[in-house]
GROMACS .gro file of C-alpha atoms in nm:
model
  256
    1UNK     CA    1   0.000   0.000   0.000
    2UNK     CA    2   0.080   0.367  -0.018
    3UNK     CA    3  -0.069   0.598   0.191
    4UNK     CA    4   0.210   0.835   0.305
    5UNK     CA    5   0.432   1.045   0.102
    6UNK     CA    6   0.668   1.299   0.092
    7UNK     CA    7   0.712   1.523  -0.213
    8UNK     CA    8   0.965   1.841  -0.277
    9UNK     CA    9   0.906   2.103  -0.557
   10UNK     CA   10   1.210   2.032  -0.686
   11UNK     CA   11   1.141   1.665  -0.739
   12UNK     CA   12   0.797   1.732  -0.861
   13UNK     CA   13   0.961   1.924  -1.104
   14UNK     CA   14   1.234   1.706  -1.192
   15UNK     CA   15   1.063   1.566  -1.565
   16UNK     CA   16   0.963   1.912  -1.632
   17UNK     CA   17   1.309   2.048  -1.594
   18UNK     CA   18   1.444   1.807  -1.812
   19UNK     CA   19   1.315   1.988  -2.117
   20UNK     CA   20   1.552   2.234  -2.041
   21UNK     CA   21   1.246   2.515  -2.053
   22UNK     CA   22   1.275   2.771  -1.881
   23UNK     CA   23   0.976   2.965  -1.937
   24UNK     CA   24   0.759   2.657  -1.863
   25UNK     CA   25   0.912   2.588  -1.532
   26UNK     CA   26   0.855   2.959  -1.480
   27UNK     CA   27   0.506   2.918  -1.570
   28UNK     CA   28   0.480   2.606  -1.366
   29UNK     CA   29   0.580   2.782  -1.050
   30UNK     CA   30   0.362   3.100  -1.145
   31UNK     CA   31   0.017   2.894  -1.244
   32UNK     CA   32   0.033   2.595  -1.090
   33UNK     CA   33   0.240   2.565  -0.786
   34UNK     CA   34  -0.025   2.815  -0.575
   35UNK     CA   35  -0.271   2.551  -0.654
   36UNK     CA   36  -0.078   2.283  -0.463
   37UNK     CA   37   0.027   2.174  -0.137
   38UNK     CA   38   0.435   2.175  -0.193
   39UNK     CA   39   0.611   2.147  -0.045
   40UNK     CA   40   0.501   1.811   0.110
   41UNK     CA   41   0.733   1.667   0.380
   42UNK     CA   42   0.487   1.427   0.516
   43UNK     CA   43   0.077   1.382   0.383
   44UNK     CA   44  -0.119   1.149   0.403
   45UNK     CA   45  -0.339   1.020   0.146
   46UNK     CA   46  -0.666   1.050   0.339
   47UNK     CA   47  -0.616   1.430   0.383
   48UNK     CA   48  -0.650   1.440   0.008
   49UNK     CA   49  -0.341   1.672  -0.088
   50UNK     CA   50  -0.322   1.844  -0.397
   51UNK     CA   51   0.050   1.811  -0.615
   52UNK     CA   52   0.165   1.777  -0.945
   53UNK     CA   53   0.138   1.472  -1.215
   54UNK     CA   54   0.255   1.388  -1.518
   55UNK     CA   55  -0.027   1.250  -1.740
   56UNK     CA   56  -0.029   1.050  -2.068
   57UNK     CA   57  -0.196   1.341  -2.226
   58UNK     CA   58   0.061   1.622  -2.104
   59UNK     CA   59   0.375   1.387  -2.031
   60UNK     CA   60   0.631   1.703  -1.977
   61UNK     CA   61   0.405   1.979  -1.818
   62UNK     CA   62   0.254   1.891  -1.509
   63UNK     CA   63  -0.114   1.893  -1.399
   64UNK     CA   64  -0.230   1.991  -1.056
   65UNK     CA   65  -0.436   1.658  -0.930
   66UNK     CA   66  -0.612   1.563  -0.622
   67UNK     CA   67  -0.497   1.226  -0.419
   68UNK     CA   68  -0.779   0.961  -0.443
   69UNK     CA   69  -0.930   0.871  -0.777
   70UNK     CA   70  -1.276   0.982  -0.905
   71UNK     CA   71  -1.407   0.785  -1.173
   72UNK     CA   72  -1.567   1.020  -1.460
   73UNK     CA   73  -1.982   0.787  -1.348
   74UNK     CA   74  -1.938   0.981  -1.037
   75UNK     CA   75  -2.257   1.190  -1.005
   76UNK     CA   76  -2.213   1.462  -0.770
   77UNK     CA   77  -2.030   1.583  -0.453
   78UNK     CA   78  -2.128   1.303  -0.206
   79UNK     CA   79  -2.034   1.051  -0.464
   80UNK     CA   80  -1.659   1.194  -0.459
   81UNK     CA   81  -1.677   1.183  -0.092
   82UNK     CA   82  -1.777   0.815  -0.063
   83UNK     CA   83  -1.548   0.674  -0.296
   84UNK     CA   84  -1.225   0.911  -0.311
   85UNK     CA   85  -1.109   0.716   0.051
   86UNK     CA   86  -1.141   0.382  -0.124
   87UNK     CA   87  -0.934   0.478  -0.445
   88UNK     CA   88  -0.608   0.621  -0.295
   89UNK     CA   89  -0.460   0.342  -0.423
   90UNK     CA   90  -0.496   0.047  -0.704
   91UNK     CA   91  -0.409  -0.291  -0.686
   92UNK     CA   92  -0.189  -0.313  -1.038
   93UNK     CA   93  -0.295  -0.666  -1.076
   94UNK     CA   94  -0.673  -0.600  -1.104
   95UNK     CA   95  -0.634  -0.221  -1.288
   96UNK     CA   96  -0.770  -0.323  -1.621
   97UNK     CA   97  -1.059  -0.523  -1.428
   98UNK     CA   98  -1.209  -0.285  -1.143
   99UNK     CA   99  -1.508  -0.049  -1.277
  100UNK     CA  100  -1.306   0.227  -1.049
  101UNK     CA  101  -1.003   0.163  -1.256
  102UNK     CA  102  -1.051   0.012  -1.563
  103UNK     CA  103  -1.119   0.332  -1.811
  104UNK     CA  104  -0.827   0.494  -1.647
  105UNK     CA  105  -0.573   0.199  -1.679
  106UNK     CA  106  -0.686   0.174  -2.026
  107UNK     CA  107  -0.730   0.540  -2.116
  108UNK     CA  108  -0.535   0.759  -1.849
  109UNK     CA  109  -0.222   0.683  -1.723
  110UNK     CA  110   0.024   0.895  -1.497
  111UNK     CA  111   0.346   0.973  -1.375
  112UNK     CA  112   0.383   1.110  -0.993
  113UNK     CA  113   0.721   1.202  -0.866
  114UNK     CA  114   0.807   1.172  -0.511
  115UNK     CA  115   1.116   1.239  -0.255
  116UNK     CA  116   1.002   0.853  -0.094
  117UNK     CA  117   0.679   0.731   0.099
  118UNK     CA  118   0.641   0.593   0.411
  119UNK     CA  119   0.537   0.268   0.553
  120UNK     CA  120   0.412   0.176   0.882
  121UNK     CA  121   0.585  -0.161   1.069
  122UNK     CA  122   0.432  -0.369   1.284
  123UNK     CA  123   0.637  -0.489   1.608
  124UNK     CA  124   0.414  -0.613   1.947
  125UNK     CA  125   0.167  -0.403   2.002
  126UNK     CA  126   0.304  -0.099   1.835
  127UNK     CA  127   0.360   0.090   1.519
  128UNK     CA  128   0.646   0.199   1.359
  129UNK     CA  129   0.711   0.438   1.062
  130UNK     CA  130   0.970   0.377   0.778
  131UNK     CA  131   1.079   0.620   0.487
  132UNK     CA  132   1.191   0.449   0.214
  133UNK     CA  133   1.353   0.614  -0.051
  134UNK     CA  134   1.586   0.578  -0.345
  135UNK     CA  135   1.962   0.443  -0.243
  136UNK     CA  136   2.086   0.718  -0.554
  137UNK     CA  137   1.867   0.999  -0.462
  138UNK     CA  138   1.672   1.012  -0.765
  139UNK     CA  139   1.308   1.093  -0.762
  140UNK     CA  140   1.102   0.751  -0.687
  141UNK     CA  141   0.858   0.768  -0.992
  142UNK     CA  142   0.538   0.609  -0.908
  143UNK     CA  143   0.292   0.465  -1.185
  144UNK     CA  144  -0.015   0.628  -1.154
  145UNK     CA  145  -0.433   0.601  -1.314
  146UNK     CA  146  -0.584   0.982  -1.335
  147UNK     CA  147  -0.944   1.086  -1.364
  148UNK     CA  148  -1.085   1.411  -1.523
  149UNK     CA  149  -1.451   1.462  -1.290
  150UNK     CA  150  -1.689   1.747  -1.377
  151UNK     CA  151  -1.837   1.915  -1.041
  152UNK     CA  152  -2.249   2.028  -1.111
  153UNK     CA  153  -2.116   2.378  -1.146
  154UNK     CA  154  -1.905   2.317  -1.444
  155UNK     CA  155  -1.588   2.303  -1.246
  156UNK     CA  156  -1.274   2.081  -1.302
  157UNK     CA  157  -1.124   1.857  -1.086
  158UNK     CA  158  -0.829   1.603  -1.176
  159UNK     CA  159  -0.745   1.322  -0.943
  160UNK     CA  160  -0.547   1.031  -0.962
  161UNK     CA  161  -0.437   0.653  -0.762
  162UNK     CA  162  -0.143   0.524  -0.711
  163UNK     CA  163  -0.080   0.201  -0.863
  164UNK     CA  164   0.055  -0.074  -0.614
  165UNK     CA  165   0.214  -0.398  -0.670
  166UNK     CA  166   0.366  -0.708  -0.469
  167UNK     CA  167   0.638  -0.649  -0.211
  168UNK     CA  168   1.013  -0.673  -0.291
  169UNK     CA  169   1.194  -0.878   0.027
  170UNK     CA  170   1.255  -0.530   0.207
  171UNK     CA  171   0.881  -0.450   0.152
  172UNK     CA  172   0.796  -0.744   0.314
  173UNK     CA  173   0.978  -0.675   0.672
  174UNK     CA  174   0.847  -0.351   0.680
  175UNK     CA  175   0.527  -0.399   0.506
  176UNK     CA  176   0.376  -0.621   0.813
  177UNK     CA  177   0.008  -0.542   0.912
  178UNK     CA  178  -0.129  -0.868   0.979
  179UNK     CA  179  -0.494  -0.733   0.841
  180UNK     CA  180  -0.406  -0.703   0.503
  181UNK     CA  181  -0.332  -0.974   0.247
  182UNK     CA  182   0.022  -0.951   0.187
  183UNK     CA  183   0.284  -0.699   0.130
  184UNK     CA  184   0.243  -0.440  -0.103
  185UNK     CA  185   0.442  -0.150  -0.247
  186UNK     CA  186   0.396   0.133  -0.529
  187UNK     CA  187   0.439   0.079  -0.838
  188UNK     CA  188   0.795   0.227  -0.879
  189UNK     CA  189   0.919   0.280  -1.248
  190UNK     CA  190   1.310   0.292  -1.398
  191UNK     CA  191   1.418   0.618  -1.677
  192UNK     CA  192   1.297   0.345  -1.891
  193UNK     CA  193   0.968   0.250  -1.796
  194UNK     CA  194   0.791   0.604  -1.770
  195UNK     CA  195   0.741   0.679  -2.110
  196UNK     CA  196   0.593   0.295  -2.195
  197UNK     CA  197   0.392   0.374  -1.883
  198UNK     CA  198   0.220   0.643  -2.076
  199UNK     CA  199   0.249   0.491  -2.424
  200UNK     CA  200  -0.142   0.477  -2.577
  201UNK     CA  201  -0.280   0.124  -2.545
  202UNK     CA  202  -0.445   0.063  -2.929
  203UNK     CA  203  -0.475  -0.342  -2.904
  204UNK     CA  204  -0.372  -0.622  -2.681
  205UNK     CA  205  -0.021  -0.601  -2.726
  206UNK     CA  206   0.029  -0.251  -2.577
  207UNK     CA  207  -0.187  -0.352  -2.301
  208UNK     CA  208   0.028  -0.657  -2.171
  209UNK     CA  209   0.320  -0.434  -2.279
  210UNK     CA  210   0.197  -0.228  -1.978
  211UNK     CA  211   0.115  -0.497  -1.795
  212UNK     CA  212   0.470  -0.640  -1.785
  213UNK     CA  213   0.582  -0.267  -1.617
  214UNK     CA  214   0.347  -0.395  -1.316
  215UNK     CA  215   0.648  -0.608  -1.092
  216UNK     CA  216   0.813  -0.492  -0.760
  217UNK     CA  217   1.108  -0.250  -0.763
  218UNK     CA  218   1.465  -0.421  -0.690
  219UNK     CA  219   1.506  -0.408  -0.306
  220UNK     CA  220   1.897  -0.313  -0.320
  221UNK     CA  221   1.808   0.032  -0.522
  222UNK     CA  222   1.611   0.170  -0.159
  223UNK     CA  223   1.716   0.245   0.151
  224UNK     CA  224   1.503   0.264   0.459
  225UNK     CA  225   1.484   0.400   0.816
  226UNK     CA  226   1.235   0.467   1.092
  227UNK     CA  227   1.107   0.796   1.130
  228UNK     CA  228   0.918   0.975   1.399
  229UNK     CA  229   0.534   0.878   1.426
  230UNK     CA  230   0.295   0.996   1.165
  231UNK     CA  231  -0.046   0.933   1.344
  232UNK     CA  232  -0.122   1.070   1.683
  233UNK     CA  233  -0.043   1.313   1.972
  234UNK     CA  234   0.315   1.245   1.900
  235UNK     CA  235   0.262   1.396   1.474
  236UNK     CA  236   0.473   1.692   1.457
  237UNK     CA  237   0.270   1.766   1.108
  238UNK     CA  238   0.442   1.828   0.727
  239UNK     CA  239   0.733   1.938   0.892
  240UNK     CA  240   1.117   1.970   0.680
  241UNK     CA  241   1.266   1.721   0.970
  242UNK     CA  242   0.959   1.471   0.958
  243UNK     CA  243   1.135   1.246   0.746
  244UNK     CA  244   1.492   1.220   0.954
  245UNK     CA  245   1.573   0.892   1.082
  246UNK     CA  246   1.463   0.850   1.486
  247UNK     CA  247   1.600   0.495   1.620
  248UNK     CA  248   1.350   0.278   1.838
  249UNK     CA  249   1.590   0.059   2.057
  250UNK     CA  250   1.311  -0.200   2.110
  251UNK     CA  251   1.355  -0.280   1.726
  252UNK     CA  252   1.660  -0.343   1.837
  253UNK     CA  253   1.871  -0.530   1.507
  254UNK     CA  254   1.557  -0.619   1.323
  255UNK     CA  255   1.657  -0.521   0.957
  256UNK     CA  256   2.055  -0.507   0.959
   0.00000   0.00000   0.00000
């Protein structure tokens, strides 16, 4: 699953900078950037936070999108607010299958980059958060479904899911809530995967072409370490230091 992430301009920015365009990045930062919550240190996908993707439609200028996928059927206000909890992520297996997902895995695909996400660990009776990030430093690029949904006043509003996959081996220490069916992780894409992520799907072959891109991320390209909490008294909130490594003794040597 992926429920908490953290998220920099500068990484949000990072595909649009490679363009080398100025004036769009300036344009970026003018237009869009007030629309957003960046910088995120720490949200969580329930508060719905608003940040940039990439879509298959506008693959190197950004689009401001809301966390937690609307499906175009929705009918009105109440409808987003019933589903949008239940779409914050999408199981990559079942994409092309789910009425939620299906015209977006087929027909809108995006890109989201992020500084890392974190992942709670279970250990007794208690919780414990992990960031886990990329070992080079690079943006983790997460495949993502996006939805274009039409409010009754004529308004816009562009959402999207993140698309989740089987644990790697690190995943699946961390990854340990004994309520849900096996580890997951996001859908985490190489240079080379994030334009066939967004390739248009005409016929069968493109689809199992994208199908293929849905596999776990090699373990020994992240890092991970615990963080302070993210739920509770103890939250400090989307604060720069949130995602600094805090040591629990009781975990004692449980990873190394």
């Amino acid at each position: 699953m992926c429920y908490d992430i953290k998220a920099n301009l500068e990484t949000q920015l990072k595909r649009a900078r490679q363009r080398g365009d100025a004036s769009a990045v300036e344009e970026i930062m003018e237009r869009l950037i007030p629309y957003t919550d960046l910088p995120i240190y720490h949200a969580s996908g329930f508060s719905h936070p608003e940040l940039l993707i990439y879509t298959d439609e506008s693959p190197d200028f950004p689009t401001v999108a809301t966390w937690g996928l609307v499906p175009h059927w929705v009918k009105d206000d109440a409808g987003v607010r019933k589903i949008w909890n239940n779409t914050l992520n999408a199981r990559g297996e079942t994409i092309f299958e789910k009425p939620s997902f299906r015209y977006a895995a087929e027909h809108n695909r995006c890109l989201i980059y992020l500084d890392g996400f974190y992942e709670h660990h279970h250990y007794g009776k208690n919780t414990y958060p992990y960031f886990i990030y990329r070992k080079d430093g690079k943006p983790i690029v997460l495949a993502g479904l996006w939805s274009e949904w039409r409010h009754d006043n004529g308004g816009i509003m562009n959402t999207f899911t993140i698309v989740t996959t089987e644990g790697n081996p690190m995943m699946a220490r961390i990854h340990n809530n004994p309520k849900l069916k096996g580890p997951r992780m996001p859908l985490i894409l190489t240079e080379e995967e994030e334009d066939k992520w967004l390739a248009p799907i005409n016929d069968d072959l493109d689809e199992t072409a994208v199908k293929e891109l849905i596999r776990p991320f090699p373990e020994e390209e992240l890092a991970s370490h615990t963080v302070a909490k993210l739920r509770g008294k103890e939250y400090a909130g989307n604060v720069e230091e949130i995602s600094e490594e805090v040591v629990y003794p009781e975990l004692n040597t449980l990873f190394n």
